[in-house]
């Protein structure tokens, strides 16, 4: 068990550029979450996958944001036409959901990707 | 909708002294409650969780927390703080086990440990 990994750890980009982040969850975990954390705040939920299906998206996730989990394993989060307000730490978490929708509340977090938009 | 309040933005504790970090939640039923710790530039590490049963839960690194339904609180405690405990602490609430389960976090409490 190597834990949740995220790549890159840091990304600096210019306003208007597109960026993509990757998250590799704990291998047997079927649930994957993306959160965003701005300075001085707690993480805020962005979106959630059960296997490859994206089941929930926050209103924080504007049309410029898209997330995928194509084979129910790793996930990518893309931000198009970045804005300075997108500067934040993007955290990925995974959990194991059981049959019937039970379980899965213990989420394990990755180290995050810190995005700076200049 | 769930919400979490951590009323203390910063707390300074002397090394070896006891610690209590406050957390109040709002939720219509018995929630799932968590405390996470975050060191600078790092992700979140789970300290402890409450799902049901005994309202006093033990976690890692000598931390414990007590669920008090009547006060809608889940305060984190440690009897003797070590310098390595300096970090940011987040309380979070989750929905019941059926269905979608995002976590809602408080704004965090930054713990400073003085020598």
PDB file of C-alpha atoms in Angstrom:
ATOM      1  CA  UNK A   1       0.000   0.000   0.000  1.00  0.00           C
ATOM      2  CA  UNK A   2       1.792   3.076  -1.244  1.00  0.00           C
ATOM      3  CA  UNK A   3      -0.959   5.539  -0.374  1.00  0.00           C
ATOM      4  CA  UNK A   4      -2.546   8.153  -2.606  1.00  0.00           C
ATOM      5  CA  UNK A   5      -0.122   9.850  -4.966  1.00  0.00           C
ATOM      6  CA  UNK A   6      -0.523  13.053  -6.942  1.00  0.00           C
ATOM      7  CA  UNK A   7       1.460  14.500  -9.795  1.00  0.00           C
ATOM      8  CA  UNK A   8       2.816  17.102 -10.132  1.00  0.00           C
ATOM      9  CA  UNK A   9       3.351  18.355  -6.591  1.00  0.00           C
ATOM     10  CA  UNK A  10       3.722  21.932  -7.793  1.00  0.00           C
ATOM     11  CA  UNK A  11       2.587  23.699 -10.949  1.00  0.00           C
ATOM     12  CA  UNK A  12       3.181  27.286 -11.936  1.00  0.00           C
ATOM     13  CA  UNK A  13       1.346  28.505 -14.994  1.00  0.00           C
ATOM     14  CA  UNK A  14       0.353  31.701 -16.680  1.00  0.00           C
ATOM     15  CA  UNK A  15      -3.201  32.914 -16.747  1.00  0.00           C
ATOM     16  CA  UNK A  16      -5.100  31.471 -19.678  1.00  0.00           C
ATOM     17  CA  UNK A  17      -3.091  28.252 -19.913  1.00  0.00           C
ATOM     18  CA  UNK A  18      -4.555  24.781 -19.417  1.00  0.00           C
ATOM     19  CA  UNK A  19      -3.265  22.477 -16.681  1.00  0.00           C
ATOM     20  CA  UNK A  20      -3.878  18.834 -15.855  1.00  0.00           C
ATOM     21  CA  UNK A  21      -3.289  17.052 -12.566  1.00  0.00           C
ATOM     22  CA  UNK A  22      -3.167  13.324 -11.950  1.00  0.00           C
ATOM     23  CA  UNK A  23      -4.221  11.309  -8.909  1.00  0.00           C
ATOM     24  CA  UNK A  24      -3.451   7.640  -8.278  1.00  0.00           C
ATOM     25  CA  UNK A  25      -5.635   6.303  -5.449  1.00  0.00           C
ATOM     26  CA  UNK A  26      -4.929   3.400  -3.135  1.00  0.00           C
ATOM     27  CA  UNK A  27      -5.203   0.428  -5.458  1.00  0.00           C
ATOM     28  CA  UNK A  28      -8.288  -1.321  -4.031  1.00  0.00           C
ATOM     29  CA  UNK A  29     -10.238   1.884  -3.412  1.00  0.00           C
ATOM     30  CA  UNK A  30     -13.274   2.348  -5.650  1.00  0.00           C
ATOM     31  CA  UNK A  31     -14.136   5.885  -4.548  1.00  0.00           C
ATOM     32  CA  UNK A  32     -12.122   8.941  -5.473  1.00  0.00           C
ATOM     33  CA  UNK A  33     -12.620  12.561  -4.448  1.00  0.00           C
ATOM     34  CA  UNK A  34     -11.152  15.896  -5.473  1.00  0.00           C
ATOM     35  CA  UNK A  35     -10.995  18.825  -3.052  1.00  0.00           C
ATOM     36  CA  UNK A  36      -9.614  22.341  -3.353  1.00  0.00           C
ATOM     37  CA  UNK A  37      -7.922  24.153  -0.494  1.00  0.00           C
ATOM     38  CA  UNK A  38      -7.161  27.859  -0.579  1.00  0.00           C
ATOM     39  CA  UNK A  39      -4.863  29.620   1.858  1.00  0.00           C
ATOM     40  CA  UNK A  40      -6.222  29.707   5.384  1.00  0.00           C
ATOM     41  CA  UNK A  41      -9.231  27.538   4.561  1.00  0.00           C
ATOM     42  CA  UNK A  42     -10.213  23.940   4.940  1.00  0.00           C
ATOM     43  CA  UNK A  43     -10.538  21.697   1.898  1.00  0.00           C
ATOM     44  CA  UNK A  44     -13.709  22.159  -0.146  1.00  0.00           C
ATOM     45  CA  UNK A  45     -15.297  19.328  -2.068  1.00  0.00           C
ATOM     46  CA  UNK A  46     -15.119  19.494  -5.870  1.00  0.00           C
ATOM     47  CA  UNK A  47     -16.187  16.132  -7.267  1.00  0.00           C
ATOM     48  CA  UNK A  48     -16.567  12.426  -6.540  1.00  0.00           C
ATOM     49  CA  UNK A  49     -16.191   9.196  -8.510  1.00  0.00           C
ATOM     50  CA  UNK A  50     -17.511   5.745  -7.765  1.00  0.00           C
ATOM     51  CA  UNK A  51     -15.361   3.550  -9.985  1.00  0.00           C
ATOM     52  CA  UNK A  52     -15.391   5.356 -13.361  1.00  0.00           C
ATOM     53  CA  UNK A  53     -18.697   7.168 -12.834  1.00  0.00           C
ATOM     54  CA  UNK A  54     -18.628  10.812 -11.778  1.00  0.00           C
ATOM     55  CA  UNK A  55     -21.576  10.943  -9.392  1.00  0.00           C
ATOM     56  CA  UNK A  56     -21.401  14.404  -7.889  1.00  0.00           C
ATOM     57  CA  UNK A  57     -19.969  17.777  -8.791  1.00  0.00           C
ATOM     58  CA  UNK A  58     -19.838  20.853  -6.597  1.00  0.00           C
ATOM     59  CA  UNK A  59     -21.021  24.234  -7.820  1.00  0.00           C
ATOM     60  CA  UNK A  60     -17.378  25.253  -7.278  1.00  0.00           C
ATOM     61  CA  UNK A  61     -16.540  23.192 -10.354  1.00  0.00           C
ATOM     62  CA  UNK A  62     -17.087  25.678 -13.147  1.00  0.00           C
ATOM     63  CA  UNK A  63     -17.282  24.761 -16.837  1.00  0.00           C
ATOM     64  CA  UNK A  64     -13.534  25.291 -17.073  1.00  0.00           C
ATOM     65  CA  UNK A  65     -12.948  22.296 -14.807  1.00  0.00           C
ATOM     66  CA  UNK A  66     -13.268  18.706 -15.927  1.00  0.00           C
ATOM     67  CA  UNK A  67     -12.406  15.501 -14.143  1.00  0.00           C
ATOM     68  CA  UNK A  68     -12.171  11.965 -15.446  1.00  0.00           C
ATOM     69  CA  UNK A  69     -11.506   8.507 -14.102  1.00  0.00           C
ATOM     70  CA  UNK A  70     -11.521   6.496 -17.311  1.00  0.00           C
ATOM     71  CA  UNK A  71     -10.858   2.979 -16.050  1.00  0.00           C
ATOM     72  CA  UNK A  72     -11.870   3.413 -12.453  1.00  0.00           C
ATOM     73  CA  UNK A  73      -8.268   3.667 -11.360  1.00  0.00           C
ATOM     74  CA  UNK A  74      -6.333   6.940 -11.689  1.00  0.00           C
ATOM     75  CA  UNK A  75      -8.085  10.265 -12.174  1.00  0.00           C
ATOM     76  CA  UNK A  76      -7.220  13.510 -13.910  1.00  0.00           C
ATOM     77  CA  UNK A  77      -8.416  17.017 -13.138  1.00  0.00           C
ATOM     78  CA  UNK A  78      -8.064  19.544 -15.958  1.00  0.00           C
ATOM     79  CA  UNK A  79      -8.473  23.287 -15.646  1.00  0.00           C
ATOM     80  CA  UNK A  80      -8.875  25.195 -18.884  1.00  0.00           C
ATOM     81  CA  UNK A  81      -8.065  28.891 -19.316  1.00  0.00           C
ATOM     82  CA  UNK A  82      -6.692  29.196 -15.804  1.00  0.00           C
ATOM     83  CA  UNK A  83      -7.430  32.290 -13.756  1.00  0.00           C
ATOM     84  CA  UNK A  84      -5.564  33.708 -10.777  1.00  0.00           C
ATOM     85  CA  UNK A  85      -8.456  32.652  -8.574  1.00  0.00           C
ATOM     86  CA  UNK A  86      -7.679  29.038  -9.418  1.00  0.00           C
ATOM     87  CA  UNK A  87      -4.469  29.243  -7.385  1.00  0.00           C
ATOM     88  CA  UNK A  88      -4.909  26.689  -4.623  1.00  0.00           C
ATOM     89  CA  UNK A  89      -3.878  23.274  -3.363  1.00  0.00           C
ATOM     90  CA  UNK A  90      -5.779  20.522  -5.163  1.00  0.00           C
ATOM     91  CA  UNK A  91      -6.186  17.448  -2.995  1.00  0.00           C
ATOM     92  CA  UNK A  92      -7.205  13.980  -4.045  1.00  0.00           C
ATOM     93  CA  UNK A  93      -8.585  11.374  -1.662  1.00  0.00           C
ATOM     94  CA  UNK A  94      -9.745   7.802  -2.001  1.00  0.00           C
ATOM     95  CA  UNK A  95     -11.834   5.408   0.040  1.00  0.00           C
ATOM     96  CA  UNK A  96     -13.251   1.910  -0.084  1.00  0.00           C
ATOM     97  CA  UNK A  97     -17.000   1.801  -0.492  1.00  0.00           C
ATOM     98  CA  UNK A  98     -18.738  -1.433   0.385  1.00  0.00           C
ATOM     99  CA  UNK A  99     -21.694  -3.212  -1.237  1.00  0.00           C
ATOM    100  CA  UNK A 100     -25.021  -1.466  -0.852  1.00  0.00           C
ATOM    101  CA  UNK A 101     -23.359   1.923  -0.623  1.00  0.00           C
ATOM    102  CA  UNK A 102     -22.124   1.411   2.898  1.00  0.00           C
ATOM    103  CA  UNK A 103     -18.741   2.333   4.240  1.00  0.00           C
ATOM    104  CA  UNK A 104     -16.201   4.503   2.493  1.00  0.00           C
ATOM    105  CA  UNK A 105     -16.256   7.456   4.821  1.00  0.00           C
ATOM    106  CA  UNK A 106     -12.632   7.084   5.846  1.00  0.00           C
ATOM    107  CA  UNK A 107     -10.875   9.037   3.147  1.00  0.00           C
ATOM    108  CA  UNK A 108      -7.147   8.868   2.613  1.00  0.00           C
ATOM    109  CA  UNK A 109      -5.573  11.980   1.169  1.00  0.00           C
ATOM    110  CA  UNK A 110      -2.680  12.483  -1.177  1.00  0.00           C
ATOM    111  CA  UNK A 111       0.005  15.161  -0.728  1.00  0.00           C
ATOM    112  CA  UNK A 112      -1.780  17.577  -3.070  1.00  0.00           C
ATOM    113  CA  UNK A 113      -0.834  19.611  -6.126  1.00  0.00           C
ATOM    114  CA  UNK A 114      -0.136  23.255  -5.436  1.00  0.00           C
ATOM    115  CA  UNK A 115      -1.183  25.413  -8.393  1.00  0.00           C
ATOM    116  CA  UNK A 116       0.042  28.967  -8.804  1.00  0.00           C
ATOM    117  CA  UNK A 117      -1.457  31.021 -11.609  1.00  0.00           C
ATOM    118  CA  UNK A 118       0.545  34.108 -12.505  1.00  0.00           C
TER     119      UNK A 118
ATOM    120  CA  UNK B   1     -26.530  20.694   4.883  1.00  0.00           C
ATOM    121  CA  UNK B   2     -23.571  19.876   7.064  1.00  0.00           C
ATOM    122  CA  UNK B   3     -21.302  22.571   8.456  1.00  0.00           C
ATOM    123  CA  UNK B   4     -18.338  22.651  10.828  1.00  0.00           C
ATOM    124  CA  UNK B   5     -17.104  25.475  13.018  1.00  0.00           C
ATOM    125  CA  UNK B   6     -13.643  25.640  14.478  1.00  0.00           C
ATOM    126  CA  UNK B   7     -13.751  28.822  16.557  1.00  0.00           C
ATOM    127  CA  UNK B   8     -10.021  29.090  17.229  1.00  0.00           C
ATOM    128  CA  UNK B   9      -7.883  30.162  14.277  1.00  0.00           C
ATOM    129  CA  UNK B  10      -4.620  29.941  16.232  1.00  0.00           C
ATOM    130  CA  UNK B  11      -3.700  28.309  19.519  1.00  0.00           C
ATOM    131  CA  UNK B  12      -0.316  28.445  21.229  1.00  0.00           C
ATOM    132  CA  UNK B  13       0.540  25.783  23.784  1.00  0.00           C
ATOM    133  CA  UNK B  14       3.716  25.204  25.732  1.00  0.00           C
ATOM    134  CA  UNK B  15       5.482  21.931  25.109  1.00  0.00           C
ATOM    135  CA  UNK B  16       4.306  19.393  27.667  1.00  0.00           C
ATOM    136  CA  UNK B  17       1.051  21.208  28.363  1.00  0.00           C
ATOM    137  CA  UNK B  18      -2.371  19.809  27.569  1.00  0.00           C
ATOM    138  CA  UNK B  19      -4.307  20.712  24.445  1.00  0.00           C
ATOM    139  CA  UNK B  20      -7.955  20.998  23.496  1.00  0.00           C
ATOM    140  CA  UNK B  21      -9.100  22.051  20.042  1.00  0.00           C
ATOM    141  CA  UNK B  22     -12.762  22.876  19.640  1.00  0.00           C
ATOM    142  CA  UNK B  23     -15.092  21.674  16.915  1.00  0.00           C
ATOM    143  CA  UNK B  24     -18.832  22.225  16.567  1.00  0.00           C
ATOM    144  CA  UNK B  25     -20.875  20.718  13.797  1.00  0.00           C
ATOM    145  CA  UNK B  26     -24.299  21.135  12.304  1.00  0.00           C
ATOM    146  CA  UNK B  27     -26.047  18.094  10.921  1.00  0.00           C
ATOM    147  CA  UNK B  28     -29.577  16.723  11.110  1.00  0.00           C
ATOM    148  CA  UNK B  29     -28.647  13.247  12.289  1.00  0.00           C
ATOM    149  CA  UNK B  30     -25.704  11.539  13.919  1.00  0.00           C
ATOM    150  CA  UNK B  31     -22.804  12.407  11.678  1.00  0.00           C
ATOM    151  CA  UNK B  32     -19.527  10.752  11.001  1.00  0.00           C
ATOM    152  CA  UNK B  33     -16.812  12.965  12.522  1.00  0.00           C
ATOM    153  CA  UNK B  34     -13.123  13.186  11.777  1.00  0.00           C
ATOM    154  CA  UNK B  35     -10.006  15.037  12.824  1.00  0.00           C
ATOM    155  CA  UNK B  36      -7.224  15.464  10.294  1.00  0.00           C
ATOM    156  CA  UNK B  37      -3.781  17.043  10.711  1.00  0.00           C
ATOM    157  CA  UNK B  38      -1.887  18.867   7.981  1.00  0.00           C
ATOM    158  CA  UNK B  39       1.772  19.814   8.140  1.00  0.00           C
ATOM    159  CA  UNK B  40       2.931  22.735   5.967  1.00  0.00           C
ATOM    160  CA  UNK B  41       2.725  21.943   2.263  1.00  0.00           C
ATOM    161  CA  UNK B  42       1.445  18.451   2.920  1.00  0.00           C
ATOM    162  CA  UNK B  43      -1.773  16.531   2.512  1.00  0.00           C
ATOM    163  CA  UNK B  44      -4.086  15.522   5.321  1.00  0.00           C
ATOM    164  CA  UNK B  45      -3.469  12.693   7.763  1.00  0.00           C
ATOM    165  CA  UNK B  46      -6.373  11.128   9.643  1.00  0.00           C
ATOM    166  CA  UNK B  47      -5.933  11.366  13.423  1.00  0.00           C
ATOM    167  CA  UNK B  48      -9.172   9.732  14.508  1.00  0.00           C
ATOM    168  CA  UNK B  49     -12.784   9.176  13.572  1.00  0.00           C
ATOM    169  CA  UNK B  50     -16.157   8.688  15.210  1.00  0.00           C
ATOM    170  CA  UNK B  51     -18.838   6.606  13.551  1.00  0.00           C
ATOM    171  CA  UNK B  52     -20.886   5.229  16.464  1.00  0.00           C
ATOM    172  CA  UNK B  53     -20.568   3.597  19.889  1.00  0.00           C
ATOM    173  CA  UNK B  54     -18.212   4.841  22.571  1.00  0.00           C
ATOM    174  CA  UNK B  55     -18.206   8.625  22.445  1.00  0.00           C
ATOM    175  CA  UNK B  56     -14.559   8.864  23.497  1.00  0.00           C
ATOM    176  CA  UNK B  57     -12.348   7.803  20.630  1.00  0.00           C
ATOM    177  CA  UNK B  58      -8.638   7.249  20.614  1.00  0.00           C
ATOM    178  CA  UNK B  59      -6.453   8.143  17.687  1.00  0.00           C
ATOM    179  CA  UNK B  60      -2.869   8.148  16.610  1.00  0.00           C
ATOM    180  CA  UNK B  61      -0.056  10.175  18.172  1.00  0.00           C
ATOM    181  CA  UNK B  62      -1.747  10.189  21.594  1.00  0.00           C
ATOM    182  CA  UNK B  63      -4.810  12.200  20.495  1.00  0.00           C
ATOM    183  CA  UNK B  64      -8.351  11.565  21.616  1.00  0.00           C
ATOM    184  CA  UNK B  65     -11.696  13.199  20.930  1.00  0.00           C
ATOM    185  CA  UNK B  66     -15.076  13.155  22.609  1.00  0.00           C
ATOM    186  CA  UNK B  67     -18.401  13.279  20.800  1.00  0.00           C
ATOM    187  CA  UNK B  68     -21.040  15.213  22.731  1.00  0.00           C
ATOM    188  CA  UNK B  69     -24.383  15.068  20.960  1.00  0.00           C
ATOM    189  CA  UNK B  70     -26.040  17.569  23.300  1.00  0.00           C
ATOM    190  CA  UNK B  71     -23.404  20.180  22.465  1.00  0.00           C
ATOM    191  CA  UNK B  72     -22.909  19.183  18.816  1.00  0.00           C
ATOM    192  CA  UNK B  73     -19.221  19.068  19.576  1.00  0.00           C
ATOM    193  CA  UNK B  74     -16.269  16.829  18.804  1.00  0.00           C
ATOM    194  CA  UNK B  75     -13.294  18.374  20.605  1.00  0.00           C
ATOM    195  CA  UNK B  76      -9.775  17.059  20.143  1.00  0.00           C
ATOM    196  CA  UNK B  77      -7.513  16.609  23.154  1.00  0.00           C
ATOM    197  CA  UNK B  78      -3.970  15.599  23.975  1.00  0.00           C
ATOM    198  CA  UNK B  79      -2.621  15.439  27.534  1.00  0.00           C
ATOM    199  CA  UNK B  80       0.949  16.490  26.716  1.00  0.00           C
ATOM    200  CA  UNK B  81       1.896  18.327  23.537  1.00  0.00           C
ATOM    201  CA  UNK B  82       5.177  17.702  21.719  1.00  0.00           C
ATOM    202  CA  UNK B  83       6.913  20.214  19.470  1.00  0.00           C
ATOM    203  CA  UNK B  84       6.252  17.925  16.509  1.00  0.00           C
ATOM    204  CA  UNK B  85       2.491  18.435  17.003  1.00  0.00           C
ATOM    205  CA  UNK B  86       2.751  21.943  15.573  1.00  0.00           C
ATOM    206  CA  UNK B  87       0.539  21.833  12.476  1.00  0.00           C
ATOM    207  CA  UNK B  88      -2.928  22.714  11.221  1.00  0.00           C
ATOM    208  CA  UNK B  89      -5.823  20.656  12.508  1.00  0.00           C
ATOM    209  CA  UNK B  90      -9.091  20.197  10.652  1.00  0.00           C
ATOM    210  CA  UNK B  91     -12.367  18.852  11.929  1.00  0.00           C
ATOM    211  CA  UNK B  92     -14.667  17.333   9.315  1.00  0.00           C
ATOM    212  CA  UNK B  93     -18.165  15.913   9.156  1.00  0.00           C
ATOM    213  CA  UNK B  94     -19.408  13.242   6.767  1.00  0.00           C
ATOM    214  CA  UNK B  95     -22.814  11.991   5.765  1.00  0.00           C
ATOM    215  CA  UNK B  96     -24.247   8.624   6.886  1.00  0.00           C
ATOM    216  CA  UNK B  97     -22.905   5.492   5.265  1.00  0.00           C
ATOM    217  CA  UNK B  98     -25.508   5.134   2.553  1.00  0.00           C
ATOM    218  CA  UNK B  99     -24.885   7.018  -0.619  1.00  0.00           C
ATOM    219  CA  UNK B 100     -22.582   9.868  -1.467  1.00  0.00           C
ATOM    220  CA  UNK B 101     -20.128  10.829   1.221  1.00  0.00           C
ATOM    221  CA  UNK B 102     -18.223  14.050   0.766  1.00  0.00           C
ATOM    222  CA  UNK B 103     -16.516  15.542   3.774  1.00  0.00           C
ATOM    223  CA  UNK B 104     -17.243  19.062   4.950  1.00  0.00           C
ATOM    224  CA  UNK B 105     -14.277  20.647   6.712  1.00  0.00           C
ATOM    225  CA  UNK B 106     -13.903  23.448   9.185  1.00  0.00           C
ATOM    226  CA  UNK B 107     -11.514  26.297   8.516  1.00  0.00           C
ATOM    227  CA  UNK B 108      -8.836  24.740  10.692  1.00  0.00           C
ATOM    228  CA  UNK B 109      -6.914  25.611  13.840  1.00  0.00           C
ATOM    229  CA  UNK B 110      -3.207  26.288  13.615  1.00  0.00           C
ATOM    230  CA  UNK B 111      -1.346  24.906  16.622  1.00  0.00           C
ATOM    231  CA  UNK B 112       1.872  26.581  17.659  1.00  0.00           C
ATOM    232  CA  UNK B 113       4.045  24.897  20.299  1.00  0.00           C
ATOM    233  CA  UNK B 114       6.315  27.077  22.385  1.00  0.00           C
ATOM    234  CA  UNK B 115       9.420  25.702  24.141  1.00  0.00           C
TER     235      UNK B 115
END
